Amino acid sequence: MPTPSAVAGRFTAVRSNSLSLAASLTPEDQQIQAFPYASPTKWHLAHTSWFFETFILRRWLPALAPRRSGYEHLFNSYYEGVGERFSRPHRGALSRPRLEEIHRFREEVDHGISELLRRVDEPELLDLMLLGIAHEEQHQELMLTDILANFSVSPVSPVWREQDPAASPVGPAPRWVPFGGGLHRVGHDGEGFAFDNEGPSHPVFVEDFALRNTLVTNAEVVAFIEDGGYETPSLWLSDGIAWVREHAVFAPRYWRRGSDRTWRQFTLYGERELDLAAPVTHISAYEADAIAAWLGGRLPTEHEWEIAARACGADASLARSAQDGPVLPRATAEGPGGLAGVFGEVWCWTRSAYAPYPGYRPPCGAVGEYNGKFMANQWVLRGGSCATAQAHSRVSYRNFFYLPERWQFTGLRLARC
Amino acid sequence: MPTPSAVAGRFTAVRSNSLSLAASLTPEDQQIQAFPYASPTKWHLAHTSWFFETFILRRWLPALAPRRSGYEHLFNSYYEGVGERFSRPHRGALSRPRLEEIHRFREEVDHGISELLRRVDEPELLDLMLLGIAHEEQHQELMLTDILANFSVSPVSPVWREQDPAASPVGPAPRWVPFGGGLHRVGHDGEGFAFDNEGPSHPVFVEDFALRNTLVTNAEVVAFIEDGGYETPSLWLSDGIAWVREHAVFAPRYWRRGSDRTWRQFTLYGERELDLAAPVTHISAYEADAIAAWLGGRLPTEHEWEIAARACGADASLARSAQDGPVLPRATAEGPGGLAGVFGEVWCWTRSAYAPYPGYRPPCGAVGEYNGKFMANQWVLRGGSCATAQAHSRVSYRNFFYLPERWQFTGLRLARC
Amino acid sequence: MPTPSAVAGRFTAVRSNSLSLAASLTPEDQQIQAFPYASPTKWHLAHTSWFFETFILRRWLPALAPRRSGYEHLFNSYYEGVGERFSRPHRGALSRPRLEEIHRFREEVDHGISELLRRVDEPELLDLMLLGIAHEEQHQELMLTDILANFSVSPVSPVWREQDPAASPVGPAPRWVPFGGGLHRVGHDGEGFAFDNEGPSHPVFVEDFALRNTLVTNAEVVAFIEDGGYETPSLWLSDGIAWVREHAVFAPRYWRRGSDRTWRQFTLYGERELDLAAPVTHISAYEADAIAAWLGGRLPTEHEWEIAARACGADASLARSAQDGPVLPRATAEGPGGLAGVFGEVWCWTRSAYAPYPGYRPPCGAVGEYNGKFMANQWVLRGGSCATAQAHSRVSYRNFFYLPERWQFTGLRLARC
Amino acid sequence: MPTPSAVAGRFTAVRSNSLSLAASLTPEDQQIQAFPYASPTKWHLAHTSWFFETFILRRWLPALAPRRSGYEHLFNSYYEGVGERFSRPHRGALSRPRLEEIHRFREEVDHGISELLRRVDEPELLDLMLLGIAHEEQHQELMLTDILANFSVSPVSPVWREQDPAASPVGPAPRWVPFGGGLHRVGHDGEGFAFDNEGPSHPVFVEDFALRNTLVTNAEVVAFIEDGGYETPSLWLSDGIAWVREHAVFAPRYWRRGSDRTWRQFTLYGERELDLAAPVTHISAYEADAIAAWLGGRLPTEHEWEIAARACGADASLARSAQDGPVLPRATAEGPGGLAGVFGEVWCWTRSAYAPYPGYRPPCGAVGEYNGKFMANQWVLRGGSCATAQAHSRVSYRNFFYLPERWQFTGLRLARC
């Protein structure tokens, strides 16, 4: 368990980082919401503060809880235990409170928490602080993916940051890296912070398998498209081909055809030439599954991914993240165990439905709603993306999204038996 | 035909008035759109300028047309002849151009138009200038009704202007004012500006009829509700009762029950006690039709309304408007011919479908799309509301909305044979 | 007022005719419902009997009312005053009561009514009998248009009757027939049966106008399509082009492209080569309006149509009907006043919204729901189609449908000023 | 591998059983489809025959394949590899071919297959025959669940068979039956017929667990409802409570409140008093999960279920089935290993997403679409219901449905760690 002052340090850093990520955006940019799931930047800034206020300040230092009228309702995301919530698709309609007011709210929460950490050092508090920090890191990633989605509808192609990142280097030649089957232990082992859904640690039996060293690239998906991949039902799950037909999907999200028919991609740096060497991103689980089939492989299970990452000693602390470089996935060199791009590029779809580990029980109270109640109709993603906070990557981390969702930095790595 | 300098004067006044109406709103307030039909204030400010640029500057003084990249697409409302338009429900997602940039755009258009009116005095230009001015007046009303709608979803009840208007005075006692039937001339007679849909002037035959002196009040609608009006199918059109059931309608839009079960109403000045003496507003044509039936009357036809208004010498130039007083309907004294509140309170639903007058032909080119193509599935409203620019009220004016729409200041006046 | 025995004769004839129309259909054919609006044949047979039972037998001869359990609920179409109704789109799911049981129900109602007409001769009863007969005639037309719709989804192209009707003769050369404006009387004048919505008879003022002698033909619509009519927004009402785009409409309903790109049409006699000389049918009001614009004309108002039909002495009693020949529209010779095909071919869309005539009041009680409550969002159609019972055609007859609806035999005749 | 004549015997029996199940239904009953997923009886009779024709006769004995025009299109369920399919929700609109014609089609297929089995004894043919027989058994269950759904919308409460089954006996007292964890083998071991999705057999590691001896009963669900279970979000998955709210779910499907507020249930024998001692049925996975939580347990995984069933020596051949007794779930005595009602009562929802077993590969060609492409967004159900053919129950059998689906005989058994 870290000390209160170490926690206070991490708290200050994460809070300041959220503001940095939004610094290049105008108040109007931070107001908009083009899709029900893509919340305004401003809302993320408020909601993450609401989390600290609601679950920590109100309990341990209520005198310093800002208690703004209406915030409990406006900035609750999905905690039924906390009360009624404002309609998610209408968050973009909340011009009040203004951004400046939300900045003030953040400052008051920051002040309260800092004060609290000077006074109290109960383990339960520190646990919840780590949860609040991890929660804010998650929303930092959402701030990036949501502003990308919200900007994407504009014909004037706004950019998050004025920058012109170079194209990705070319990655290593593809090859299969074998891993031995048998009984393996997976899940969080209890050291350091983890979400409740990462445990309990437990044995699983897997057969021998192999993963490809590199992530699937944009160039491979161009070839999939040119081979008629989106029109070939035998490559797809039944729900997948139905989704393709209903939404007339013909390429990863944010890919656009230029006037000369070349592929372009809308990014946080505006619309750019498609970066062929880079890992593909913004694909649904359906696309990932079909692309894997077309490439002669399959998606790994989440256990295979974790066993391989552990076997390779994949070190999340070396992951690139939104602070280091452009928020664009890149081809990287192979790590020590032979796998390239395990963390810091794209979230890898796995073939595993999001389900409780054996013996899992959500914590009591409203924070217990953090993970458990979402364990249906979603698949697990592993790794971490170029938009993930570095400290937020973990070998046991279980991200999860509905199969058609693709506004996150989602890609795939091939597996085979 | 007014002189160029008179037109220039009216242009300057109307342009400045649009900015006044928005002056109390923050850039974030001007960004939001909570419903597909309720455009952002900022969009109205840009679109009205786009109208002058597209239909006037580009033709008569292209050198001074701002020609901002993308604006043609972003700020076209519905003119197919001008090219593709940006999706209406997504206007609220356009954080760029920023409000300041739109202010600059307005200034450039203002400069161009002023310059143009110094150089050119062709009647066709002056005609189009009057159309552009009338168009901007229409959007002024929409700025008010749209911000009301957009604010209405917020649990923190924002206000357009900090003000606390007094309640309405009580109006005169209700009575029927009779009008003689026979052949009457209706429609615009050619003097002064009018929209194309107001002509040609033509004779119509009507039977004897009577209108009630006063508009239907909130108090009468409370009685309708208390008598189970919303649950009595025999009072309603078939489409009306289906609409009530589908949307669980139980009161005019913006009415809310207080915790003590008393009625409150959300207004541009926040949520207030329901003003019983005031004319009812924000009702659909279906509600207007059912309330009229319950009160033992019916909606007038648009011809009856116009014949009566002409007979009474109803003078639109005396109408209250958004500049004069609170943007809330009020009971008023009877005018000379016996009718109270003909202009300046609420748009009165009529029983007339919006259709072309005999011999009507829309003008050529894209401005021809202004009115004619909407002549289906809508009903005509007459009069003018507390949000209508005074200069915009006219005895021949034909407003039109779909029957379920009620985010405008819409009410009713009873008729009978 | 006809005598009871004359009414009894008409009753017997109309009842037997309903069975003839269904005679070629199997019990399974009479069961199906492919669209919410296209009721099963069997349901029509039951509903028309329910009408006589509910509004007549239960009142005048309750002892002979069959009073089958559940029928009141199952076979009520839209009479709120009679109680709850079974969901319209699920009528096709009612395998019970079986067809034979419905035949028995019809026989009992027939017996009851015949008995009643022997005992009672009150004018009110005879009035209601005439309404019931007209009601059954309406449903005879629906039986035909509904089975056409229901069969149209089947890839095995079922036919209503095994028959191979010859193609239409070519009609007279198109020309304009002028009519003088001024005050004219329209509406039912009180002699013979008419629906309540056809009165009161009243004067209207119209300008001079002309109608085309012939109905618009399939050949003209082929030319409209080849000229890109469905992709030219300037020809369409705004709601019309939106409807075209939303539903990807490219031709009248039931038109299909053969493998050689020639047009074919699905009819009650199966899929056939498109009959170019025949009047176009199965078009929406939107299509009628756009085709008229493309042909340089416009739709007539319902008053113009009636004035012209009266001026020509158009005689509905000479109309072809479902009993006479193939249920397919045909080009015909001009009648005495110069108009061809006034009755018996297609229902002509008019430009008139369906609204109450001045002084109209629906009758009291549940039968009052027959017409009045539908006077919103629909346009009037005039004439009568090849599926209309001959006795059901009338110069004052006002049919009405929603603008997008086109499963009836709907077409158009051009008007101009 | 069974002999050709053994297969021929099973074929004849299963084919005749399908007709028996439909024997009490009129042609009209067999025509209807009240929901997109609830196909007409007649369609099942045709589709199962189409399966034998398409995958067997056309390959091995094309001369005896009926080759009815259009059938390939009409009676293909979901095989993309076979070509275009007729729209599933419109199956109820296909009055042609008539039922008698489908009976003739069945006879020709029966004749062809019998002839074929006299001539050919290739293992691949026999394999496909067993698949076709299993396929028809599946559709026998669907015939029952679909006619139940289709009858359920009728206010006249039709019955499948005129019968008045006694209420369920009361089952044994509830208790937990423990099972030891560790490595266990699950999946089909290769003897006898199984679907591809049941293999390969493979080891899995599970923790110690316990299952309740009895299925959850209607009485327990009444208590759940009375305790406000449907209104308590903390009991539900997030998607589950959203489903409850969107569809206003308040009880298992087919439960109805009598006029005296007692619970009644619509069954294949009409509406009956709710049978409190019987296992609950017609619940979604969401309800199963919430009811389990409320009862202090959880759903088992599919591996736990199979391990327990194998440990108990649960013998599917003893299961009741649609041929034996009323198609209604019953409480039964405990079997040898302590579990009651393992087969023959309700399909038990498990907590396992439907996913491929390690090493699973679908067979080549169109039959490969049987199972694999559905492995997304569904959960596995185990056991077999009162509507399942006896020969169709197996300890390795993996049934699967979407989480909200509940028109099958679905229930639950509790697990705990």
mmCIF file of N, CA, C and O in Angstrom, chain B residues 5 31 49 58-59 80 89 133 155 157 216 225 229 245 249 255-256 266 281 299 306 310 320 329 335 377:
data_model
loop_
_atom_site.group_PDB
_atom_site.id
_atom_site.type_symbol
_atom_site.label_atom_id
_atom_site.label_comp_id
_atom_site.label_asym_id
_atom_site.label_seq_id
_atom_site.Cartn_x
_atom_site.Cartn_y
_atom_site.Cartn_z
ATOM 1 N N SER B 5 -31.445 53.360 -48.868
ATOM 2 C CA SER B 5 -30.967 53.755 -47.533
ATOM 3 C C SER B 5 -31.955 53.339 -46.449
ATOM 4 O O SER B 5 -31.573 53.001 -45.338
ATOM 5 N N GLN B 31 -23.848 27.200 -28.106
ATOM 6 C CA GLN B 31 -23.336 26.011 -28.793
ATOM 7 C C GLN B 31 -24.324 24.861 -28.778
ATOM 8 O O GLN B 31 -24.314 24.002 -29.638
ATOM 9 N N SER B 49 -26.453 35.081 -41.772
ATOM 10 C CA SER B 49 -25.407 35.785 -42.517
ATOM 11 C C SER B 49 -25.121 35.059 -43.825
ATOM 12 O O SER B 49 -24.929 35.682 -44.877
ATOM 13 N N ARG B 58 -22.788 37.174 -53.172
ATOM 14 C CA ARG B 58 -22.117 36.399 -54.222
ATOM 15 C C ARG B 58 -22.585 36.811 -55.620
ATOM 16 O O ARG B 58 -21.885 36.589 -56.593
ATOM 17 N N ARG B 59 -23.774 37.371 -55.664
ATOM 18 C CA ARG B 59 -24.294 37.758 -56.977
ATOM 19 C C ARG B 59 -23.941 39.198 -57.332
ATOM 20 O O ARG B 59 -23.519 39.472 -58.441
ATOM 21 N N GLU B 80 -31.824 22.791 -51.374
ATOM 22 C CA GLU B 80 -31.242 21.733 -52.198
ATOM 23 C C GLU B 80 -30.501 22.349 -53.386
ATOM 24 O O GLU B 80 -29.493 21.818 -53.842
ATOM 25 N N PRO B 89 -29.569 17.619 -37.159
ATOM 26 C CA PRO B 89 -29.477 17.252 -35.733
ATOM 27 C C PRO B 89 -28.068 17.337 -35.163
ATOM 28 O O PRO B 89 -27.882 17.240 -33.962
ATOM 29 N N ILE B 133 -34.005 40.235 -44.658
ATOM 30 C CA ILE B 133 -34.347 40.844 -43.361
ATOM 31 C C ILE B 133 -35.487 40.075 -42.695
ATOM 32 O O ILE B 133 -35.439 39.762 -41.504
ATOM 33 N N PRO B 155 -31.356 20.266 -15.609
ATOM 34 C CA PRO B 155 -31.930 20.274 -14.262
ATOM 35 C C PRO B 155 -31.552 21.521 -13.472
ATOM 36 O O PRO B 155 -32.124 21.775 -12.429
ATOM 37 N N SER B 157 -31.996 24.555 -14.616
ATOM 38 C CA SER B 157 -32.897 25.625 -15.065
ATOM 39 C C SER B 157 -32.204 26.944 -15.409
ATOM 40 O O SER B 157 -32.392 27.957 -14.726
ATOM 41 N N VAL B 216 -57.465 31.554 -25.678
ATOM 42 C CA VAL B 216 -57.709 30.560 -24.625
ATOM 43 C C VAL B 216 -56.579 30.665 -23.591
ATOM 44 O O VAL B 216 -55.411 30.815 -23.943
ATOM 45 N N ILE B 225 -57.581 19.785 -18.336
ATOM 46 C CA ILE B 225 -56.802 18.675 -17.759
ATOM 47 C C ILE B 225 -57.568 18.036 -16.607
ATOM 48 O O ILE B 225 -57.665 16.810 -16.510
ATOM 49 N N GLY B 229 -59.295 15.749 -19.971
ATOM 50 C CA GLY B 229 -59.239 16.031 -21.410
ATOM 51 C C GLY B 229 -58.225 15.189 -22.166
ATOM 52 O O GLY B 229 -58.504 14.708 -23.266
ATOM 53 N N ARG B 245 -50.879 9.350 -26.634
ATOM 54 C CA ARG B 245 -50.553 8.074 -25.999
ATOM 55 C C ARG B 245 -49.096 7.699 -26.234
ATOM 56 O O ARG B 245 -48.413 7.233 -25.318
ATOM 57 N N VAL B 249 -48.313 12.452 -23.308
ATOM 58 C CA VAL B 249 -48.536 13.896 -23.134
ATOM 59 C C VAL B 249 -49.636 14.106 -22.097
ATOM 60 O O VAL B 249 -50.666 13.426 -22.138
ATOM 61 N N TRP B 255 -44.964 22.693 -19.068
ATOM 62 C CA TRP B 255 -45.666 22.651 -17.788
ATOM 63 C C TRP B 255 -45.050 21.541 -16.939
ATOM 64 O O TRP B 255 -44.743 20.464 -17.433
ATOM 65 N N ARG B 256 -44.875 21.835 -15.668
ATOM 66 C CA ARG B 256 -44.351 20.831 -14.743
ATOM 67 C C ARG B 256 -45.161 20.879 -13.463
ATOM 68 O O ARG B 256 -45.628 21.937 -13.058
ATOM 69 N N PHE B 266 -41.802 26.163 -17.293
ATOM 70 C CA PHE B 266 -40.438 26.581 -17.601
ATOM 71 C C PHE B 266 -40.497 27.655 -18.683
ATOM 72 O O PHE B 266 -41.162 27.479 -19.707
ATOM 73 N N THR B 281 -49.797 28.543 -24.164
ATOM 74 C CA THR B 281 -48.820 28.504 -25.240
ATOM 75 C C THR B 281 -48.066 27.188 -25.195
ATOM 76 O O THR B 281 -48.179 26.432 -24.237
ATOM 77 N N LEU B 299 -61.396 25.297 -34.069
ATOM 78 C CA LEU B 299 -60.375 26.203 -34.573
ATOM 79 C C LEU B 299 -60.940 26.959 -35.771
ATOM 80 O O LEU B 299 -61.698 26.389 -36.548
ATOM 81 N N GLU B 306 -58.238 35.671 -41.017
ATOM 82 C CA GLU B 306 -57.773 36.854 -41.743
ATOM 83 C C GLU B 306 -58.917 37.842 -41.999
ATOM 84 O O GLU B 306 -58.752 39.061 -41.852
ATOM 85 N N ARG B 310 -58.883 41.553 -40.539
ATOM 86 C CA ARG B 310 -59.039 42.717 -41.419
ATOM 87 C C ARG B 310 -60.260 43.534 -41.014
ATOM 88 O O ARG B 310 -60.221 44.771 -40.982
ATOM 89 N N ARG B 320 -46.867 43.897 -29.404
ATOM 90 C CA ARG B 320 -45.703 43.760 -28.542
ATOM 91 C C ARG B 320 -44.731 42.833 -29.255
ATOM 92 O O ARG B 320 -45.124 42.003 -30.064
ATOM 93 N N PRO B 329 -46.453 35.311 -23.147
ATOM 94 C CA PRO B 329 -47.740 35.836 -23.612
ATOM 95 C C PRO B 329 -48.539 36.441 -22.459
ATOM 96 O O PRO B 329 -48.450 35.980 -21.318
ATOM 97 N N GLY B 335 -58.988 45.041 -28.828
ATOM 98 C CA GLY B 335 -58.679 46.094 -29.795
ATOM 99 C C GLY B 335 -59.967 46.725 -30.289
ATOM 100 O O GLY B 335 -61.061 46.350 -29.842
ATOM 101 N N ASN B 377 -48.672 18.362 -44.978
ATOM 102 C CA ASN B 377 -48.618 17.821 -43.606
ATOM 103 C C ASN B 377 -48.479 18.879 -42.512
ATOM 104 O O ASN B 377 -48.149 18.529 -41.377
#
